[in-house]
Amino acid sequence: MTLDDVIGELRSGMTIGIGGWGSRRKPMVLVRALVRSDITDLTVVSYGGPDLGLLCSAGKVRKAYYGFVSLDSPPFYDPWFAHARTTGAIVAREMDEGMVKCGLEAAAARLPFLPTRAGLGSDVLTFWEGELKTIASPYPAADGRTETLVAMPALDLDAALVHLDLGDRRGNAAYTGVDPYFDDLFCAAAQRRYVTVDRLVDTEELVKTVPLQNLLLNRMMVDGVVEAPDGAHFTFAGEYGRDEAFQRHYAESAKDPQAWQQFVDTYLSGTEDDYRAAVRAFAKEKQA
Amino acid sequence: MSAPATTDTATVTRAEYCAIACAEIFTGAGEIMASPMATLPLIGARLARLTTEPDLLVTDGEALLLDETPALGSVGSIEGWMPFRRVFDVVASGRRHVVMGANQLDRYGNQNLSAFGPLQQPKRQMFGVRGAPGNTINHATSYWVGKHTARVFCDEVDVVCGIGYDKVDPGNPAFRYFALPRVVTNLGVFDFEGPDHTMRARTLHPGVTAADVAENTSFEIAELESAGVTREPTEHELHLIRDVLDPKNRRDREVAL
């Protein structure tokens, strides 16, 4: 598949799950493709980072389900997410980080909800404006009392976008860093599943390159694979670090409309090849 | 015979009192995961592990469980794997004591690190609730505040992320694991053992007066006038803080005077 093929299968109004975590192995190449597209009015489910930020910068997000939003390094708070929130541009369904995992697991198992303690007593229930309910256990404890827990609803996704380090054409894919994050759960919770990989390899090379435990996705969990070298940039992936200088440039540019227009013109208005060339030029300029 | 300069107990800094106070958060914790979320609690957890609490599990803040107890920023040898997904399993198991920061904390221990202002249109956006609701309902949670001010210690938090004692439903056993053992700040050591589980002073750091604390807290703190003084670190603790764990003195940058 190509990036355009993936975007061609997505529609405005969809609920889209985005893999990775904060500013770690985010499918940024697909996020950029979304920013360039006409698709809008999205509901996004994410352990949020600059993925959510960039989508907010382009006014693509109507509603967001998230455990946090962080750039993971200074200035930590994503400026475009902050802008969308302080202007009331998005409906927030903020929740405990563990509730995101729980909701994806419910969807993966085709259950309407799973019980969890997380959220009780907190403003998470207020955030959800009646969308989030509790459930009483049918099994009383030894002392006769009944436990009432949060009934975390399934986070059913129309589509999942994830980025992994390597994969084959059929959708077998692996991570090579220290953490798989939740990318398999995002795929298992979604109707349509799209994976970008830094390196597309033969199945034989894939399974020889990584331990079995790193083979996170199998063919049943994937509908489309796109080879996208540096596809997680400027977040990190297994084979390259976060581009801290560029992330700072992103965050700085968001502070001022003129600077942002220049950022959009330089990095987000052409093709992915144009983006990579502009990023190389940025790195060169930084070095000089 | 005089003590070496690095263990000179006459020159103990405020940050070093904070470091041992953060270590004492873990006293008696046993074989659980210590999850400090800032520099001072990180020094504290590692100090506890090198002194009275050798069975604590600590990570590199990413996904590795550390075998040795290295200086801030180094990893050394590892003993296991703790990716984010497993952290949530540990949270639910209760075998963890987290030390979080707080943008706001009220007298019952309600904490905010999410945003200031109305939920759906905040005035200032921070991280969102992160793991605070799950942490506080599942296992011991303490707080570290490097600059104790009335803005942090406020009458009412804007967003309840970490839950406080007044949020506990005594009729619902799902709340039975809730506990907030300590709050350590640049001014002193506190808990929630005041009347109705309100914030109480345990000790103030040397040089801090009750008036200093009262001025920088918007509510009344129980037993503030009768609070003792934070103990002196031992020479061994000072050696571990100054020479082993934080030789670059990153601790001073996180503690307001």
PDB file of C-alpha atoms in Angstrom, chain B residues 11-256:
ATOM      1  CA  THR B  11      26.987  21.549  55.846  1.00  0.00           C
ATOM      2  CA  VAL B  12      23.763  19.678  55.133  1.00  0.00           C
ATOM      3  CA  THR B  13      21.737  21.466  52.455  1.00  0.00           C
ATOM      4  CA  ARG B  14      17.964  21.783  52.212  1.00  0.00           C
ATOM      5  CA  ALA B  15      17.993  19.425  49.235  1.00  0.00           C
ATOM      6  CA  GLU B  16      19.784  16.812  51.332  1.00  0.00           C
ATOM      7  CA  TYR B  17      17.110  16.961  54.045  1.00  0.00           C
ATOM      8  CA  CYS B  18      14.576  16.531  51.240  1.00  0.00           C
ATOM      9  CA  ALA B  19      16.526  13.534  49.923  1.00  0.00           C
ATOM     10  CA  ILE B  20      16.447  11.642  53.223  1.00  0.00           C
ATOM     11  CA  ALA B  21      12.791  12.612  53.756  1.00  0.00           C
ATOM     12  CA  CYS B  22      12.054  11.127  50.315  1.00  0.00           C
ATOM     13  CA  ALA B  23      14.003   7.987  51.253  1.00  0.00           C
ATOM     14  CA  GLU B  24      11.888   7.577  54.396  1.00  0.00           C
ATOM     15  CA  ILE B  25       8.749   7.514  52.237  1.00  0.00           C
ATOM     16  CA  PHE B  26       9.801   3.922  51.452  1.00  0.00           C
ATOM     17  CA  THR B  27      10.587   2.785  54.999  1.00  0.00           C
ATOM     18  CA  GLY B  28       9.087  -0.671  55.481  1.00  0.00           C
ATOM     19  CA  ALA B  29       7.932  -0.897  51.867  1.00  0.00           C
ATOM     20  CA  GLY B  30       9.536  -4.311  51.277  1.00  0.00           C
ATOM     21  CA  GLU B  31       9.593  -5.990  47.867  1.00  0.00           C
ATOM     22  CA  ILE B  32       7.528  -3.558  45.804  1.00  0.00           C
ATOM     23  CA  MET B  33       8.180  -1.230  42.887  1.00  0.00           C
ATOM     24  CA  ALA B  34       9.274   2.281  43.868  1.00  0.00           C
ATOM     25  CA  SER B  35       8.127   4.738  41.196  1.00  0.00           C
ATOM     26  CA  PRO B  36       9.548   8.213  41.842  1.00  0.00           C
ATOM     27  CA  MET B  37       8.504  10.790  39.221  1.00  0.00           C
ATOM     28  CA  ALA B  38      11.053  13.558  39.914  1.00  0.00           C
ATOM     29  CA  THR B  39      14.719  13.979  40.815  1.00  0.00           C
ATOM     30  CA  LEU B  40      14.420  14.249  44.612  1.00  0.00           C
ATOM     31  CA  PRO B  41      12.107  11.250  45.090  1.00  0.00           C
ATOM     32  CA  LEU B  42      14.354   9.353  42.663  1.00  0.00           C
ATOM     33  CA  ILE B  43      17.379  10.040  44.851  1.00  0.00           C
ATOM     34  CA  GLY B  44      15.236   9.124  47.853  1.00  0.00           C
ATOM     35  CA  ALA B  45      14.113   5.768  46.447  1.00  0.00           C
ATOM     36  CA  ARG B  46      17.656   4.805  45.475  1.00  0.00           C
ATOM     37  CA  LEU B  47      18.981   5.972  48.847  1.00  0.00           C
ATOM     38  CA  ALA B  48      16.390   3.788  50.595  1.00  0.00           C
ATOM     39  CA  ARG B  49      17.410   0.857  48.392  1.00  0.00           C
ATOM     40  CA  LEU B  50      21.094   1.349  49.308  1.00  0.00           C
ATOM     41  CA  THR B  51      20.338   1.589  53.036  1.00  0.00           C
ATOM     42  CA  THR B  52      17.255   0.125  54.720  1.00  0.00           C
ATOM     43  CA  GLU B  53      15.151  -1.157  51.774  1.00  0.00           C
ATOM     44  CA  PRO B  54      17.341  -3.414  49.591  1.00  0.00           C
ATOM     45  CA  ASP B  55      14.356  -5.343  48.198  1.00  0.00           C
ATOM     46  CA  LEU B  56      12.791  -2.347  46.404  1.00  0.00           C
ATOM     47  CA  LEU B  57      12.429  -2.642  42.623  1.00  0.00           C
ATOM     48  CA  VAL B  58      13.483   0.423  40.658  1.00  0.00           C
ATOM     49  CA  THR B  59      13.448   1.168  36.927  1.00  0.00           C
ATOM     50  CA  ASP B  60      15.305   3.421  34.519  1.00  0.00           C
ATOM     51  CA  GLY B  61      12.064   5.363  34.018  1.00  0.00           C
ATOM     52  CA  GLU B  62      11.548   3.666  30.669  1.00  0.00           C
ATOM     53  CA  ALA B  63      11.285  -0.139  30.579  1.00  0.00           C
ATOM     54  CA  LEU B  64      14.249  -1.668  32.422  1.00  0.00           C
ATOM     55  CA  LEU B  65      14.393  -2.928  36.021  1.00  0.00           C
ATOM     56  CA  LEU B  66      17.781  -1.995  37.485  1.00  0.00           C
ATOM     57  CA  ASP B  67      19.928  -4.597  39.211  1.00  0.00           C
ATOM     58  CA  GLU B  68      22.464  -2.168  40.619  1.00  0.00           C
ATOM     59  CA  THR B  69      21.491   1.175  42.163  1.00  0.00           C
ATOM     60  CA  PRO B  70      23.322   3.660  39.953  1.00  0.00           C
ATOM     61  CA  ALA B  71      23.690   7.432  39.952  1.00  0.00           C
ATOM     62  CA  LEU B  72      20.975   9.595  38.408  1.00  0.00           C
ATOM     63  CA  GLY B  73      20.918   9.152  34.661  1.00  0.00           C
ATOM     64  CA  SER B  74      22.967   5.938  34.510  1.00  0.00           C
ATOM     65  CA  VAL B  75      21.595   2.446  33.997  1.00  0.00           C
ATOM     66  CA  GLY B  76      24.279  -0.171  34.724  1.00  0.00           C
ATOM     67  CA  SER B  77      23.221  -3.804  34.926  1.00  0.00           C
ATOM     68  CA  ILE B  78      19.554  -4.748  34.765  1.00  0.00           C
ATOM     69  CA  GLU B  79      17.464  -7.486  36.354  1.00  0.00           C
ATOM     70  CA  GLY B  80      14.279  -7.428  34.316  1.00  0.00           C
ATOM     71  CA  TRP B  81      11.757  -5.882  31.958  1.00  0.00           C
ATOM     72  CA  MET B  82       8.987  -3.435  32.848  1.00  0.00           C
ATOM     73  CA  PRO B  83       7.346  -1.999  29.707  1.00  0.00           C
ATOM     74  CA  PHE B  84       4.414   0.396  30.216  1.00  0.00           C
ATOM     75  CA  ARG B  85       1.806  -2.305  29.792  1.00  0.00           C
ATOM     76  CA  ARG B  86       3.285  -4.290  32.666  1.00  0.00           C
ATOM     77  CA  VAL B  87       3.368  -1.174  34.825  1.00  0.00           C
ATOM     78  CA  PHE B  88      -0.450  -1.146  34.680  1.00  0.00           C
ATOM     79  CA  ASP B  89      -0.467  -4.758  35.849  1.00  0.00           C
ATOM     80  CA  VAL B  90       1.761  -3.756  38.780  1.00  0.00           C
ATOM     81  CA  VAL B  91      -0.534  -0.808  39.564  1.00  0.00           C
ATOM     82  CA  ALA B  92      -3.558  -3.114  39.715  1.00  0.00           C
ATOM     83  CA  SER B  93      -1.615  -5.601  41.858  1.00  0.00           C
ATOM     84  CA  GLY B  94      -0.955  -2.912  44.456  1.00  0.00           C
ATOM     85  CA  ARG B  95       2.733  -3.826  44.761  1.00  0.00           C
ATOM     86  CA  ARG B  96       3.927  -0.270  44.126  1.00  0.00           C
ATOM     87  CA  HIS B  97       4.509   3.055  45.868  1.00  0.00           C
ATOM     88  CA  VAL B  98       4.503   6.040  43.533  1.00  0.00           C
ATOM     89  CA  VAL B  99       5.765   9.546  44.331  1.00  0.00           C
ATOM     90  CA  MET B 100       4.055  11.998  42.012  1.00  0.00           C
ATOM     91  CA  GLY B 101       4.331  15.748  41.616  1.00  0.00           C
ATOM     92  CA  ALA B 102       1.342  18.060  41.963  1.00  0.00           C
ATOM     93  CA  ASN B 103       0.308  21.357  40.425  1.00  0.00           C
ATOM     94  CA  GLN B 104      -2.314  21.558  43.179  1.00  0.00           C
ATOM     95  CA  LEU B 105      -2.906  19.597  46.389  1.00  0.00           C
ATOM     96  CA  ASP B 106      -5.706  20.234  48.878  1.00  0.00           C
ATOM     97  CA  ARG B 107      -6.002  19.510  52.604  1.00  0.00           C
ATOM     98  CA  TYR B 108      -7.543  16.045  52.004  1.00  0.00           C
ATOM     99  CA  GLY B 109      -4.874  15.061  49.475  1.00  0.00           C
ATOM    100  CA  ASN B 110      -6.780  15.644  46.244  1.00  0.00           C
ATOM    101  CA  GLN B 111      -4.153  16.289  43.575  1.00  0.00           C
ATOM    102  CA  ASN B 112      -4.180  17.968  40.168  1.00  0.00           C
ATOM    103  CA  LEU B 113      -1.635  17.639  37.363  1.00  0.00           C
ATOM    104  CA  SER B 114      -4.152  17.827  34.506  1.00  0.00           C
ATOM    105  CA  ALA B 115      -5.177  21.430  33.806  1.00  0.00           C
ATOM    106  CA  PHE B 116      -6.339  24.654  35.456  1.00  0.00           C
ATOM    107  CA  GLY B 117      -9.876  25.893  34.916  1.00  0.00           C
ATOM    108  CA  PRO B 118     -13.087  24.247  33.628  1.00  0.00           C
ATOM    109  CA  LEU B 119     -12.755  20.608  32.477  1.00  0.00           C
ATOM    110  CA  GLN B 120     -13.882  21.122  28.871  1.00  0.00           C
ATOM    111  CA  GLN B 121     -12.240  24.500  28.370  1.00  0.00           C
ATOM    112  CA  PRO B 122      -9.286  24.900  30.715  1.00  0.00           C
ATOM    113  CA  LYS B 123      -7.345  28.130  31.165  1.00  0.00           C
ATOM    114  CA  ARG B 124      -4.056  26.240  31.161  1.00  0.00           C
ATOM    115  CA  GLN B 125      -3.424  22.731  29.874  1.00  0.00           C
ATOM    116  CA  MET B 126      -0.915  20.410  31.552  1.00  0.00           C
ATOM    117  CA  PHE B 127      -0.577  16.609  31.145  1.00  0.00           C
ATOM    118  CA  GLY B 128      -4.105  15.371  31.697  1.00  0.00           C
ATOM    119  CA  VAL B 129      -4.821  13.005  34.601  1.00  0.00           C
ATOM    120  CA  ARG B 130      -2.047  10.540  33.551  1.00  0.00           C
ATOM    121  CA  GLY B 131      -1.926   7.533  35.919  1.00  0.00           C
ATOM    122  CA  ALA B 132      -3.008   9.502  38.983  1.00  0.00           C
ATOM    123  CA  PRO B 133      -6.555   8.067  39.358  1.00  0.00           C
ATOM    124  CA  GLY B 134      -5.308   4.482  39.015  1.00  0.00           C
ATOM    125  CA  ASN B 135      -2.294   5.032  41.253  1.00  0.00           C
ATOM    126  CA  THR B 136      -4.247   6.547  44.133  1.00  0.00           C
ATOM    127  CA  ILE B 137      -7.074   3.990  44.124  1.00  0.00           C
ATOM    128  CA  ASN B 138      -4.684   0.994  43.890  1.00  0.00           C
ATOM    129  CA  HIS B 139      -1.594   1.547  46.018  1.00  0.00           C
ATOM    130  CA  ALA B 140       0.418   3.857  48.248  1.00  0.00           C
ATOM    131  CA  THR B 141       0.872   7.302  46.700  1.00  0.00           C
ATOM    132  CA  SER B 142       3.057  10.067  48.094  1.00  0.00           C
ATOM    133  CA  TYR B 143       3.756  13.540  46.763  1.00  0.00           C
ATOM    134  CA  TRP B 144       6.853  15.672  46.240  1.00  0.00           C
ATOM    135  CA  VAL B 145       6.574  19.446  45.933  1.00  0.00           C
ATOM    136  CA  GLY B 146       9.866  21.292  45.338  1.00  0.00           C
ATOM    137  CA  LYS B 147       8.354  24.726  45.926  1.00  0.00           C
ATOM    138  CA  HIS B 148       5.775  24.799  48.714  1.00  0.00           C
ATOM    139  CA  THR B 149       3.372  27.670  47.946  1.00  0.00           C
ATOM    140  CA  ALA B 150      -0.243  28.578  48.657  1.00  0.00           C
ATOM    141  CA  ARG B 151      -0.894  28.194  44.923  1.00  0.00           C
ATOM    142  CA  VAL B 152      -0.008  24.490  45.159  1.00  0.00           C
ATOM    143  CA  PHE B 153      -1.485  23.872  48.616  1.00  0.00           C
ATOM    144  CA  CYS B 154      -4.879  25.332  47.777  1.00  0.00           C
ATOM    145  CA  ASP B 155      -8.424  25.083  49.136  1.00  0.00           C
ATOM    146  CA  GLU B 156      -9.817  23.210  46.138  1.00  0.00           C
ATOM    147  CA  VAL B 157      -8.066  21.608  43.171  1.00  0.00           C
ATOM    148  CA  ASP B 158      -9.439  22.392  39.694  1.00  0.00           C
ATOM    149  CA  VAL B 159      -9.287  18.762  38.458  1.00  0.00           C
ATOM    150  CA  VAL B 160      -9.222  15.789  40.840  1.00  0.00           C
ATOM    151  CA  CYS B 161      -6.597  13.481  39.307  1.00  0.00           C
ATOM    152  CA  GLY B 162      -5.165  11.799  42.405  1.00  0.00           C
ATOM    153  CA  ILE B 163      -8.046  11.263  44.819  1.00  0.00           C
ATOM    154  CA  GLY B 164      -8.078  12.577  48.402  1.00  0.00           C
ATOM    155  CA  TYR B 165      -9.439  11.147  51.656  1.00  0.00           C
ATOM    156  CA  ASP B 166     -12.787  12.958  51.267  1.00  0.00           C
ATOM    157  CA  LYS B 167     -13.411  11.057  48.012  1.00  0.00           C
ATOM    158  CA  VAL B 168     -13.340   7.651  49.686  1.00  0.00           C
ATOM    159  CA  ASP B 169     -16.736   5.920  49.759  1.00  0.00           C
ATOM    160  CA  PRO B 170     -16.601   3.884  52.978  1.00  0.00           C
ATOM    161  CA  GLY B 171     -19.464   1.698  51.732  1.00  0.00           C
ATOM    162  CA  ASN B 172     -17.524   0.651  48.628  1.00  0.00           C
ATOM    163  CA  PRO B 173     -14.676  -1.822  49.254  1.00  0.00           C
ATOM    164  CA  ALA B 174     -13.141  -0.811  45.904  1.00  0.00           C
ATOM    165  CA  PHE B 175     -11.564   2.086  47.844  1.00  0.00           C
ATOM    166  CA  ARG B 176      -9.844  -0.167  50.410  1.00  0.00           C
ATOM    167  CA  TYR B 177      -6.325   0.119  48.940  1.00  0.00           C
ATOM    168  CA  PHE B 178      -6.258   3.938  48.992  1.00  0.00           C
ATOM    169  CA  ALA B 179      -3.394   5.437  51.049  1.00  0.00           C
ATOM    170  CA  LEU B 180      -1.423   8.700  50.914  1.00  0.00           C
ATOM    171  CA  PRO B 181       1.487   8.105  53.307  1.00  0.00           C
ATOM    172  CA  ARG B 182       3.532  11.293  52.816  1.00  0.00           C
ATOM    173  CA  VAL B 183       3.946  14.709  51.293  1.00  0.00           C
ATOM    174  CA  VAL B 184       7.533  15.945  51.211  1.00  0.00           C
ATOM    175  CA  THR B 185       8.220  19.574  50.256  1.00  0.00           C
ATOM    176  CA  ASN B 186      11.149  21.965  50.380  1.00  0.00           C
ATOM    177  CA  LEU B 187       9.742  23.095  53.745  1.00  0.00           C
ATOM    178  CA  GLY B 188       8.970  19.863  55.563  1.00  0.00           C
ATOM    179  CA  VAL B 189       7.381  16.432  55.835  1.00  0.00           C
ATOM    180  CA  PHE B 190       3.612  15.991  56.056  1.00  0.00           C
ATOM    181  CA  ASP B 191       0.939  13.284  56.093  1.00  0.00           C
ATOM    182  CA  PHE B 192      -2.865  13.149  56.240  1.00  0.00           C
ATOM    183  CA  GLU B 193      -3.274  12.053  59.854  1.00  0.00           C
ATOM    184  CA  GLY B 194      -4.842  15.340  61.000  1.00  0.00           C
ATOM    185  CA  PRO B 195      -8.556  15.467  62.031  1.00  0.00           C
ATOM    186  CA  ASP B 196     -10.753  13.828  59.320  1.00  0.00           C
ATOM    187  CA  HIS B 197      -7.603  12.830  57.386  1.00  0.00           C
ATOM    188  CA  THR B 198      -6.481  16.388  56.794  1.00  0.00           C
ATOM    189  CA  MET B 199      -2.887  17.387  56.123  1.00  0.00           C
ATOM    190  CA  ARG B 200      -0.668  17.287  59.183  1.00  0.00           C
ATOM    191  CA  ALA B 201       2.919  18.429  59.754  1.00  0.00           C
ATOM    192  CA  ARG B 202       5.343  15.721  60.860  1.00  0.00           C
ATOM    193  CA  THR B 203       8.625  17.656  60.751  1.00  0.00           C
ATOM    194  CA  LEU B 204       9.906  20.934  59.345  1.00  0.00           C
ATOM    195  CA  HIS B 205      13.370  21.077  57.821  1.00  0.00           C
ATOM    196  CA  PRO B 206      16.013  22.894  59.907  1.00  0.00           C
ATOM    197  CA  GLY B 207      15.666  26.657  59.428  1.00  0.00           C
ATOM    198  CA  VAL B 208      11.965  26.481  58.452  1.00  0.00           C
ATOM    199  CA  THR B 209       9.446  28.016  60.864  1.00  0.00           C
ATOM    200  CA  ALA B 210       5.768  27.203  61.334  1.00  0.00           C
ATOM    201  CA  ALA B 211       5.038  30.729  60.087  1.00  0.00           C
ATOM    202  CA  ASP B 212       6.928  30.002  56.828  1.00  0.00           C
ATOM    203  CA  VAL B 213       4.720  26.993  56.207  1.00  0.00           C
ATOM    204  CA  ALA B 214       1.479  28.719  57.227  1.00  0.00           C
ATOM    205  CA  GLU B 215       2.243  31.643  54.914  1.00  0.00           C
ATOM    206  CA  ASN B 216       2.713  29.284  51.997  1.00  0.00           C
ATOM    207  CA  THR B 217      -0.333  27.086  52.563  1.00  0.00           C
ATOM    208  CA  SER B 218      -3.866  28.319  51.911  1.00  0.00           C
ATOM    209  CA  PHE B 219      -5.463  25.994  54.506  1.00  0.00           C
ATOM    210  CA  GLU B 220      -4.663  25.235  58.126  1.00  0.00           C
ATOM    211  CA  ILE B 221      -2.172  22.401  58.657  1.00  0.00           C
ATOM    212  CA  ALA B 222      -2.734  20.212  61.727  1.00  0.00           C
ATOM    213  CA  GLU B 223      -0.015  20.094  64.429  1.00  0.00           C
ATOM    214  CA  LEU B 224       2.042  22.691  62.600  1.00  0.00           C
ATOM    215  CA  GLU B 225       3.151  24.504  65.797  1.00  0.00           C
ATOM    216  CA  SER B 226       4.194  21.282  67.535  1.00  0.00           C
ATOM    217  CA  ALA B 227       5.988  19.662  64.579  1.00  0.00           C
ATOM    218  CA  GLY B 228       9.568  18.586  65.244  1.00  0.00           C
ATOM    219  CA  VAL B 229      12.619  19.109  63.094  1.00  0.00           C
ATOM    220  CA  THR B 230      13.622  16.787  60.238  1.00  0.00           C
ATOM    221  CA  ARG B 231      16.404  14.499  61.455  1.00  0.00           C
ATOM    222  CA  GLU B 232      20.030  14.845  60.420  1.00  0.00           C
ATOM    223  CA  PRO B 233      21.274  12.578  57.648  1.00  0.00           C
ATOM    224  CA  THR B 234      23.934  10.080  58.674  1.00  0.00           C
ATOM    225  CA  GLU B 235      27.453  10.356  57.281  1.00  0.00           C
ATOM    226  CA  HIS B 236      26.730   7.266  55.215  1.00  0.00           C
ATOM    227  CA  GLU B 237      23.602   8.829  53.729  1.00  0.00           C
ATOM    228  CA  LEU B 238      25.495  12.010  52.872  1.00  0.00           C
ATOM    229  CA  HIS B 239      28.216   9.979  51.187  1.00  0.00           C
ATOM    230  CA  LEU B 240      25.629   8.091  49.126  1.00  0.00           C
ATOM    231  CA  ILE B 241      23.790  11.287  48.118  1.00  0.00           C
ATOM    232  CA  ARG B 242      26.882  13.378  47.352  1.00  0.00           C
ATOM    233  CA  ASP B 243      29.320  10.835  45.912  1.00  0.00           C
ATOM    234  CA  VAL B 244      27.261   7.935  44.595  1.00  0.00           C
ATOM    235  CA  LEU B 245      23.742   8.949  43.568  1.00  0.00           C
ATOM    236  CA  ASP B 246      23.937  12.641  42.669  1.00  0.00           C
ATOM    237  CA  PRO B 247      27.561  13.739  42.226  1.00  0.00           C
ATOM    238  CA  LYS B 248      26.466  16.468  39.766  1.00  0.00           C
ATOM    239  CA  ASN B 249      24.187  17.956  42.428  1.00  0.00           C
ATOM    240  CA  ARG B 250      21.052  17.935  40.308  1.00  0.00           C
ATOM    241  CA  ARG B 251      19.081  17.886  43.556  1.00  0.00           C
ATOM    242  CA  ASP B 252      19.679  21.583  44.238  1.00  0.00           C
ATOM    243  CA  ARG B 253      17.929  22.561  41.004  1.00  0.00           C
ATOM    244  CA  GLU B 254      14.637  21.027  42.136  1.00  0.00           C
ATOM    245  CA  VAL B 255      14.449  22.509  45.634  1.00  0.00           C
ATOM    246  CA  ALA B 256      13.368  26.116  46.151  1.00  0.00           C
TER     247      ALA B 256
END
